[in-house]
Amino acid sequence: PNVVVAAVVERDGKFLVVEEHTSDGVRFNQPAGHWESHETLFEAVVRETLEETGYHFRPTALVGIYRWAPPGKPITYLRFAFRGDLIGKEENARLDDGIIGPQWLSVEELAACPGKHRSPLVMRVIDDYRAGKSYPLELIAHVES
C-alpha cells in the first residue's frame, strides 16, 4: 500500500483544497501526498501542505485512517487525514509540479462536483470532519530505535 497524508482545514465555512493536474484531468483534493521514509506522519502532512498550498499547517488531531483501492488499478492507498490550523503563508511559494493552486470551497461547492474529486476520499474525509470525528495525535506513535 501507498501511505499518504492529507490536511483538512476549514475557514469561514470553506475547506482548503488543491486544484491539480492529474492523469485523469484537473481534479480537487485535500492538500495531500506520499509519506517519505525519513519523516513522521506529522512532518509529512506539514510538508505536503506547504508544498501544495504555500500554507504552514499545524496538525491538531487525526480525522481518520482510510483505505482506498482505485477500481481497475493495481494500487492501494492508506490515507491518514489530519485536521489542523494554518499558521502562516509563504508569499511567492513555489508549489509542486502539477499544482494549479489552493482553493477555498464550501461543502456545497465540493458536493456539486464529485467528478472533479481526485478520489472518493475527498468528500468522505470532509463528511467525517463535519461529523466531529477527531482522535488525539497521541494515537500515532513514532518509535525510534
Short mmCIF file of N, CA and C in Angstrom, two decimals:
data_model
loop_
_atom_site.label_atom_id
_atom_site.label_comp_id
_atom_site.label_asym_id
_atom_site.label_seq_id
_atom_site.Cartn_x
_atom_site.Cartn_y
_atom_site.Cartn_z
N PRO A 1 0.83 -1.21 0.00
CA PRO A 1 0.00 0.00 0.00
C PRO A 1 0.86 1.27 0.00
N ASN A 2 0.36 2.30 -0.62
CA ASN A 2 0.99 3.61 -0.60
C ASN A 2 0.42 4.40 0.56
N VAL A 3 1.27 4.84 1.47
CA VAL A 3 0.81 5.61 2.62
C VAL A 3 0.84 7.09 2.24
N VAL A 4 -0.31 7.74 2.43
CA VAL A 4 -0.42 9.16 2.12
C VAL A 4 -1.01 9.90 3.32
N VAL A 5 -0.76 11.19 3.35
CA VAL A 5 -1.29 12.06 4.40
C VAL A 5 -2.13 13.13 3.73
N ALA A 6 -3.07 13.69 4.48
CA ALA A 6 -3.92 14.76 3.96
C ALA A 6 -4.25 15.72 5.08
N ALA A 7 -4.38 17.00 4.73
CA ALA A 7 -4.73 18.04 5.69
C ALA A 7 -6.16 18.50 5.46
N VAL A 8 -6.90 18.64 6.55
CA VAL A 8 -8.27 19.14 6.50
C VAL A 8 -8.30 20.47 7.25
N VAL A 9 -8.60 21.53 6.51
CA VAL A 9 -8.62 22.87 7.10
C VAL A 9 -9.91 23.55 6.69
N GLU A 10 -10.65 24.05 7.69
CA GLU A 10 -11.87 24.80 7.42
C GLU A 10 -11.69 26.23 7.90
N ARG A 11 -12.13 27.17 7.08
CA ARG A 11 -12.09 28.58 7.46
C ARG A 11 -13.34 29.26 6.90
N ASP A 12 -14.08 29.89 7.77
CA ASP A 12 -15.29 30.62 7.36
C ASP A 12 -16.24 29.75 6.54
N GLY A 13 -16.38 28.48 6.93
CA GLY A 13 -17.31 27.59 6.26
C GLY A 13 -16.81 27.02 4.95
N LYS A 14 -15.55 27.26 4.63
CA LYS A 14 -14.98 26.72 3.39
C LYS A 14 -13.77 25.86 3.72
N PHE A 15 -13.51 24.90 2.83
CA PHE A 15 -12.41 23.97 3.04
C PHE A 15 -11.28 24.24 2.05
N LEU A 16 -10.07 24.10 2.56
CA LEU A 16 -8.89 24.25 1.72
C LEU A 16 -8.72 23.00 0.87
N VAL A 17 -8.71 23.19 -0.43
CA VAL A 17 -8.45 22.10 -1.37
C VAL A 17 -7.39 22.57 -2.36
N VAL A 18 -6.84 21.62 -3.05
CA VAL A 18 -5.83 21.90 -4.06
C VAL A 18 -6.40 21.53 -5.41
N GLU A 19 -6.29 22.44 -6.36
CA GLU A 19 -6.66 22.13 -7.73
C GLU A 19 -5.38 21.71 -8.43
N GLU A 20 -5.42 20.54 -9.07
CA GLU A 20 -4.19 19.99 -9.64
C GLU A 20 -4.44 19.24 -10.93
N HIS A 21 -3.40 19.17 -11.74
CA HIS A 21 -3.42 18.35 -12.95
C HIS A 21 -3.12 16.91 -12.55
N THR A 22 -3.92 15.97 -13.03
CA THR A 22 -3.68 14.55 -12.78
C THR A 22 -3.78 13.82 -14.12
N SER A 23 -3.48 12.54 -14.10
CA SER A 23 -3.60 11.75 -15.33
C SER A 23 -5.07 11.64 -15.78
N ASP A 24 -6.00 11.95 -14.87
CA ASP A 24 -7.43 11.93 -15.20
C ASP A 24 -7.98 13.33 -15.49
N GLY A 25 -7.11 14.33 -15.58
CA GLY A 25 -7.55 15.70 -15.81
C GLY A 25 -7.39 16.55 -14.56
N VAL A 26 -7.94 17.74 -14.59
CA VAL A 26 -7.85 18.64 -13.44
C VAL A 26 -8.81 18.15 -12.36
N ARG A 27 -8.28 18.03 -11.13
CA ARG A 27 -9.06 17.50 -10.02
C ARG A 27 -8.84 18.33 -8.75
N PHE A 28 -9.75 18.14 -7.78
CA PHE A 28 -9.63 18.73 -6.45
C PHE A 28 -9.25 17.63 -5.46
N ASN A 29 -8.41 17.99 -4.50
CA ASN A 29 -8.01 17.08 -3.43
C ASN A 29 -7.69 17.93 -2.20
N GLN A 30 -7.69 17.31 -1.04
CA GLN A 30 -7.12 17.99 0.10
C GLN A 30 -5.62 18.14 -0.17
N PRO A 31 -4.96 19.08 0.49
CA PRO A 31 -3.50 19.07 0.41
C PRO A 31 -3.05 17.69 0.90
N ALA A 32 -2.38 16.95 0.03
CA ALA A 32 -2.08 15.55 0.36
C ALA A 32 -0.88 15.08 -0.43
N GLY A 33 -0.29 14.01 0.06
CA GLY A 33 0.82 13.42 -0.67
C GLY A 33 1.41 12.24 0.06
N HIS A 34 2.45 11.71 -0.52
CA HIS A 34 3.07 10.49 -0.01
C HIS A 34 3.96 10.75 1.20
N TRP A 35 3.89 9.82 2.12
CA TRP A 35 4.74 9.82 3.30
C TRP A 35 6.12 9.32 2.90
N GLU A 36 7.14 10.06 3.28
CA GLU A 36 8.51 9.67 2.98
C GLU A 36 9.13 8.97 4.18
N SER A 37 10.01 8.02 3.92
CA SER A 37 10.51 7.13 4.97
C SER A 37 11.28 7.82 6.08
N HIS A 38 11.85 8.98 5.83
CA HIS A 38 12.67 9.63 6.85
C HIS A 38 11.88 10.55 7.78
N GLU A 39 10.57 10.64 7.61
CA GLU A 39 9.80 11.62 8.37
C GLU A 39 8.66 10.96 9.14
N THR A 40 8.14 11.69 10.12
CA THR A 40 6.94 11.24 10.82
C THR A 40 5.73 11.58 9.96
N LEU A 41 4.61 10.99 10.28
CA LEU A 41 3.37 11.33 9.57
C LEU A 41 3.03 12.81 9.75
N PHE A 42 3.33 13.34 10.93
CA PHE A 42 3.05 14.75 11.20
C PHE A 42 3.92 15.65 10.32
N GLU A 43 5.20 15.31 10.23
CA GLU A 43 6.10 16.08 9.37
C GLU A 43 5.65 16.00 7.91
N ALA A 44 5.17 14.83 7.51
CA ALA A 44 4.72 14.64 6.13
C ALA A 44 3.54 15.54 5.79
N VAL A 45 2.55 15.63 6.66
CA VAL A 45 1.37 16.44 6.36
C VAL A 45 1.72 17.93 6.38
N VAL A 46 2.63 18.33 7.24
CA VAL A 46 3.09 19.72 7.26
C VAL A 46 3.81 20.03 5.95
N ARG A 47 4.72 19.15 5.53
CA ARG A 47 5.49 19.35 4.30
C ARG A 47 4.58 19.38 3.08
N GLU A 48 3.69 18.39 2.97
CA GLU A 48 2.82 18.32 1.80
C GLU A 48 1.91 19.54 1.70
N THR A 49 1.40 20.01 2.81
CA THR A 49 0.53 21.18 2.79
C THR A 49 1.30 22.40 2.30
N LEU A 50 2.52 22.57 2.78
CA LEU A 50 3.34 23.69 2.34
C LEU A 50 3.67 23.57 0.86
N GLU A 51 4.05 22.38 0.41
CA GLU A 51 4.44 22.18 -0.99
C GLU A 51 3.28 22.37 -1.97
N GLU A 52 2.06 22.11 -1.51
CA GLU A 52 0.92 22.18 -2.42
C GLU A 52 0.11 23.46 -2.30
N THR A 53 0.27 24.19 -1.18
CA THR A 53 -0.56 25.39 -0.99
C THR A 53 0.23 26.63 -0.62
N GLY A 54 1.44 26.47 -0.09
CA GLY A 54 2.20 27.60 0.42
C GLY A 54 1.85 27.93 1.86
N TYR A 55 0.87 27.23 2.45
CA TYR A 55 0.48 27.46 3.84
C TYR A 55 1.26 26.57 4.79
N HIS A 56 1.57 27.12 5.96
CA HIS A 56 2.15 26.34 7.05
C HIS A 56 0.99 25.74 7.84
N PHE A 57 1.02 24.44 8.04
CA PHE A 57 -0.06 23.69 8.68
C PHE A 57 0.43 23.10 9.98
N ARG A 58 -0.42 23.17 11.01
CA ARG A 58 -0.12 22.53 12.29
C ARG A 58 -1.23 21.52 12.57
N PRO A 59 -0.92 20.21 12.51
CA PRO A 59 -1.96 19.21 12.80
C PRO A 59 -2.35 19.26 14.27
N THR A 60 -3.66 19.13 14.52
CA THR A 60 -4.15 19.15 15.90
C THR A 60 -4.83 17.84 16.29
N ALA A 61 -5.29 17.07 15.31
CA ALA A 61 -5.97 15.81 15.59
C ALA A 61 -6.03 14.98 14.31
N LEU A 62 -6.29 13.71 14.49
CA LEU A 62 -6.48 12.78 13.37
C LEU A 62 -7.97 12.68 13.10
N VAL A 63 -8.37 12.89 11.86
CA VAL A 63 -9.78 12.73 11.48
C VAL A 63 -10.08 11.26 11.24
N GLY A 64 -9.17 10.56 10.58
CA GLY A 64 -9.39 9.15 10.31
C GLY A 64 -8.28 8.56 9.47
N ILE A 65 -8.34 7.25 9.34
CA ILE A 65 -7.42 6.47 8.51
C ILE A 65 -8.28 5.74 7.50
N TYR A 66 -7.93 5.88 6.22
CA TYR A 66 -8.78 5.40 5.14
C TYR A 66 -7.99 4.52 4.18
N ARG A 67 -8.60 3.40 3.79
CA ARG A 67 -8.03 2.53 2.76
C ARG A 67 -8.86 2.70 1.51
N TRP A 68 -8.18 2.90 0.38
CA TRP A 68 -8.90 3.03 -0.89
C TRP A 68 -8.08 2.39 -1.99
N ALA A 69 -8.73 1.54 -2.77
CA ALA A 69 -8.12 0.90 -3.93
C ALA A 69 -8.90 1.37 -5.16
N PRO A 70 -8.29 2.20 -6.01
CA PRO A 70 -9.00 2.67 -7.20
C PRO A 70 -9.39 1.51 -8.11
N PRO A 71 -10.62 1.50 -8.59
CA PRO A 71 -11.06 0.41 -9.46
C PRO A 71 -10.16 0.30 -10.70
N GLY A 72 -9.79 -0.94 -11.01
CA GLY A 72 -9.02 -1.20 -12.22
C GLY A 72 -7.55 -0.84 -12.15
N LYS A 73 -7.07 -0.44 -10.97
CA LYS A 73 -5.66 -0.08 -10.84
C LYS A 73 -5.02 -0.97 -9.78
N PRO A 74 -3.78 -1.40 -10.01
CA PRO A 74 -3.13 -2.31 -9.07
C PRO A 74 -2.44 -1.56 -7.92
N ILE A 75 -3.20 -0.72 -7.22
CA ILE A 75 -2.62 0.09 -6.16
C ILE A 75 -3.63 0.25 -5.03
N THR A 76 -3.13 0.37 -3.82
CA THR A 76 -3.98 0.63 -2.66
C THR A 76 -3.37 1.79 -1.90
N TYR A 77 -4.23 2.69 -1.45
CA TYR A 77 -3.78 3.84 -0.67
C TYR A 77 -4.25 3.69 0.77
N LEU A 78 -3.40 4.07 1.69
CA LEU A 78 -3.74 4.16 3.10
C LEU A 78 -3.53 5.62 3.48
N ARG A 79 -4.64 6.34 3.71
CA ARG A 79 -4.58 7.79 3.95
C ARG A 79 -4.80 8.12 5.42
N PHE A 80 -3.89 8.91 5.97
CA PHE A 80 -4.03 9.47 7.31
C PHE A 80 -4.45 10.92 7.13
N ALA A 81 -5.68 11.25 7.54
CA ALA A 81 -6.19 12.61 7.37
C ALA A 81 -6.15 13.34 8.70
N PHE A 82 -5.51 14.50 8.69
CA PHE A 82 -5.33 15.30 9.89
C PHE A 82 -6.09 16.61 9.78
N ARG A 83 -6.77 16.98 10.85
CA ARG A 83 -7.34 18.32 10.94
C ARG A 83 -6.29 19.21 11.59
N GLY A 84 -6.41 20.51 11.36
CA GLY A 84 -5.43 21.39 11.98
C GLY A 84 -5.65 22.83 11.60
N ASP A 85 -4.63 23.63 11.91
CA ASP A 85 -4.69 25.07 11.72
C ASP A 85 -3.61 25.53 10.76
N LEU A 86 -3.89 26.62 10.08
CA LEU A 86 -2.87 27.28 9.27
C LEU A 86 -2.20 28.32 10.14
N ILE A 87 -0.88 28.34 10.09
CA ILE A 87 -0.13 29.24 10.97
C ILE A 87 0.80 30.16 10.18
N GLY A 88 0.39 30.50 8.99
CA GLY A 88 1.18 31.39 8.16
C GLY A 88 1.18 30.94 6.72
N LYS A 89 1.67 31.82 5.87
CA LYS A 89 1.72 31.52 4.44
C LYS A 89 3.04 32.03 3.89
N GLU A 90 3.63 31.24 3.01
CA GLU A 90 4.84 31.64 2.31
C GLU A 90 4.42 32.44 1.09
N GLU A 91 4.75 33.70 1.05
CA GLU A 91 4.45 34.51 -0.13
C GLU A 91 5.34 34.04 -1.27
N ASN A 92 4.79 33.97 -2.45
CA ASN A 92 5.51 33.54 -3.65
C ASN A 92 6.10 32.13 -3.51
N ALA A 93 5.41 31.28 -2.78
CA ALA A 93 5.88 29.90 -2.61
C ALA A 93 5.87 29.18 -3.96
N ARG A 94 6.89 28.37 -4.18
CA ARG A 94 6.94 27.54 -5.39
C ARG A 94 6.20 26.24 -5.08
N LEU A 95 5.07 26.03 -5.73
CA LEU A 95 4.26 24.85 -5.46
C LEU A 95 4.74 23.67 -6.29
N ASP A 96 4.39 22.46 -5.85
CA ASP A 96 4.77 21.24 -6.57
C ASP A 96 4.31 21.28 -8.02
N ASP A 97 5.04 20.57 -8.87
CA ASP A 97 4.65 20.45 -10.27
C ASP A 97 3.24 19.86 -10.35
N GLY A 98 2.46 20.38 -11.25
CA GLY A 98 1.10 19.89 -11.46
C GLY A 98 0.06 20.61 -10.63
N ILE A 99 0.50 21.36 -9.62
CA ILE A 99 -0.46 22.07 -8.77
C ILE A 99 -0.86 23.37 -9.45
N ILE A 100 -2.15 23.56 -9.63
CA ILE A 100 -2.66 24.82 -10.16
C ILE A 100 -2.71 25.85 -9.05
N GLY A 101 -3.19 25.43 -7.88
CA GLY A 101 -3.19 26.32 -6.73
C GLY A 101 -4.23 25.93 -5.70
N PRO A 102 -4.13 26.54 -4.52
CA PRO A 102 -5.11 26.28 -3.47
C PRO A 102 -6.42 27.00 -3.76
N GLN A 103 -7.51 26.40 -3.31
CA GLN A 103 -8.85 26.98 -3.44
C GLN A 103 -9.58 26.79 -2.11
N TRP A 104 -10.49 27.69 -1.81
CA TRP A 104 -11.37 27.55 -0.65
C TRP A 104 -12.78 27.30 -1.18
N LEU A 105 -13.31 26.10 -0.91
CA LEU A 105 -14.63 25.72 -1.42
C LEU A 105 -15.54 25.29 -0.27
N SER A 106 -16.81 25.63 -0.40
CA SER A 106 -17.81 25.21 0.60
C SER A 106 -18.14 23.74 0.38
N VAL A 107 -18.81 23.16 1.35
CA VAL A 107 -19.26 21.77 1.23
C VAL A 107 -20.19 21.65 0.03
N GLU A 108 -21.05 22.62 -0.15
CA GLU A 108 -22.00 22.58 -1.28
C GLU A 108 -21.26 22.63 -2.62
N GLU A 109 -20.24 23.48 -2.71
CA GLU A 109 -19.46 23.57 -3.95
C GLU A 109 -18.74 22.26 -4.24
N LEU A 110 -18.18 21.65 -3.20
CA LEU A 110 -17.49 20.37 -3.39
C LEU A 110 -18.48 19.26 -3.73
N ALA A 111 -19.62 19.23 -3.04
CA ALA A 111 -20.61 18.19 -3.29
C ALA A 111 -21.18 18.29 -4.71
N ALA A 112 -21.15 19.49 -5.28
CA ALA A 112 -21.72 19.69 -6.61
C ALA A 112 -20.81 19.20 -7.74
N CYS A 113 -19.56 18.82 -7.41
CA CYS A 113 -18.64 18.42 -8.48
C CYS A 113 -17.88 17.14 -8.14
N PRO A 114 -18.58 16.05 -7.81
CA PRO A 114 -17.86 14.82 -7.42
C PRO A 114 -16.96 14.28 -8.53
N GLY A 115 -17.27 14.54 -9.78
CA GLY A 115 -16.45 14.08 -10.88
C GLY A 115 -15.10 14.79 -10.96
N LYS A 116 -14.98 15.89 -10.24
CA LYS A 116 -13.70 16.62 -10.21
C LYS A 116 -12.87 16.28 -8.98
N HIS A 117 -13.34 15.35 -8.15
CA HIS A 117 -12.57 14.96 -6.96
C HIS A 117 -11.49 13.96 -7.35
N ARG A 118 -10.33 14.08 -6.76
CA ARG A 118 -9.22 13.16 -7.05
C ARG A 118 -9.60 11.73 -6.68
N SER A 119 -10.38 11.60 -5.61
CA SER A 119 -10.85 10.29 -5.17
C SER A 119 -12.10 10.47 -4.32
N PRO A 120 -12.80 9.37 -4.01
CA PRO A 120 -13.96 9.49 -3.13
C PRO A 120 -13.58 9.88 -1.70
N LEU A 121 -12.29 9.84 -1.40
CA LEU A 121 -11.84 10.20 -0.06
C LEU A 121 -12.01 11.70 0.21
N VAL A 122 -12.03 12.51 -0.83
CA VAL A 122 -12.15 13.96 -0.63
C VAL A 122 -13.40 14.28 0.18
N MET A 123 -14.55 13.82 -0.26
CA MET A 123 -15.80 14.10 0.44
C MET A 123 -15.92 13.30 1.73
N ARG A 124 -15.45 12.05 1.71
CA ARG A 124 -15.55 11.20 2.90
C ARG A 124 -14.82 11.84 4.07
N VAL A 125 -13.63 12.37 3.84
CA VAL A 125 -12.85 12.99 4.91
C VAL A 125 -13.57 14.24 5.42
N ILE A 126 -14.12 15.04 4.51
CA ILE A 126 -14.85 16.25 4.94
C ILE A 126 -16.10 15.87 5.71
N ASP A 127 -16.82 14.85 5.25
CA ASP A 127 -18.01 14.38 5.98
C ASP A 127 -17.64 13.92 7.39
N ASP A 128 -16.55 13.18 7.52
CA ASP A 128 -16.11 12.72 8.84
C ASP A 128 -15.70 13.90 9.72
N TYR A 129 -15.00 14.85 9.15
CA TYR A 129 -14.61 16.06 9.87
C TYR A 129 -15.86 16.78 10.39
N ARG A 130 -16.84 16.98 9.50
CA ARG A 130 -18.07 17.68 9.88
C ARG A 130 -18.89 16.90 10.90
N ALA A 131 -18.73 15.58 10.92
CA ALA A 131 -19.43 14.74 11.91
C ALA A 131 -18.72 14.77 13.26
N GLY A 132 -17.60 15.47 13.33
CA GLY A 132 -16.88 15.61 14.60
C GLY A 132 -15.89 14.51 14.89
N LYS A 133 -15.57 13.70 13.90
CA LYS A 133 -14.59 12.64 14.14
C LYS A 133 -13.23 13.27 14.37
N SER A 134 -12.64 12.91 15.49
CA SER A 134 -11.38 13.53 15.88
C SER A 134 -10.70 12.64 16.91
N TYR A 135 -9.48 12.28 16.63
CA TYR A 135 -8.72 11.40 17.50
C TYR A 135 -7.41 12.08 17.88
N PRO A 136 -6.97 11.91 19.12
CA PRO A 136 -5.75 12.60 19.55
C PRO A 136 -4.53 12.15 18.74
N LEU A 137 -3.62 13.08 18.53
CA LEU A 137 -2.39 12.75 17.79
C LEU A 137 -1.58 11.68 18.52
N GLU A 138 -1.74 11.57 19.81
CA GLU A 138 -1.02 10.56 20.59
C GLU A 138 -1.40 9.14 20.18
N LEU A 139 -2.48 9.01 19.42
CA LEU A 139 -2.88 7.70 18.90
C LEU A 139 -1.78 7.12 18.02
N ILE A 140 -1.00 8.00 17.38
CA ILE A 140 0.06 7.58 16.47
C ILE A 140 1.40 7.67 17.21
N ALA A 141 2.09 6.54 17.26
CA ALA A 141 3.39 6.51 17.92
C ALA A 141 4.48 6.31 16.88
N HIS A 142 5.42 7.21 16.86
CA HIS A 142 6.60 7.08 16.01
C HIS A 142 7.73 6.59 16.92
N VAL A 143 8.09 5.34 16.79
CA VAL A 143 9.07 4.74 17.70
C VAL A 143 10.45 4.80 17.05
N GLU A 144 11.38 5.36 17.78
CA GLU A 144 12.77 5.44 17.31
C GLU A 144 13.57 4.31 17.96
N SER A 145 14.55 3.78 17.23
CA SER A 145 15.35 2.69 17.82
C SER A 145 16.49 3.23 18.64
#
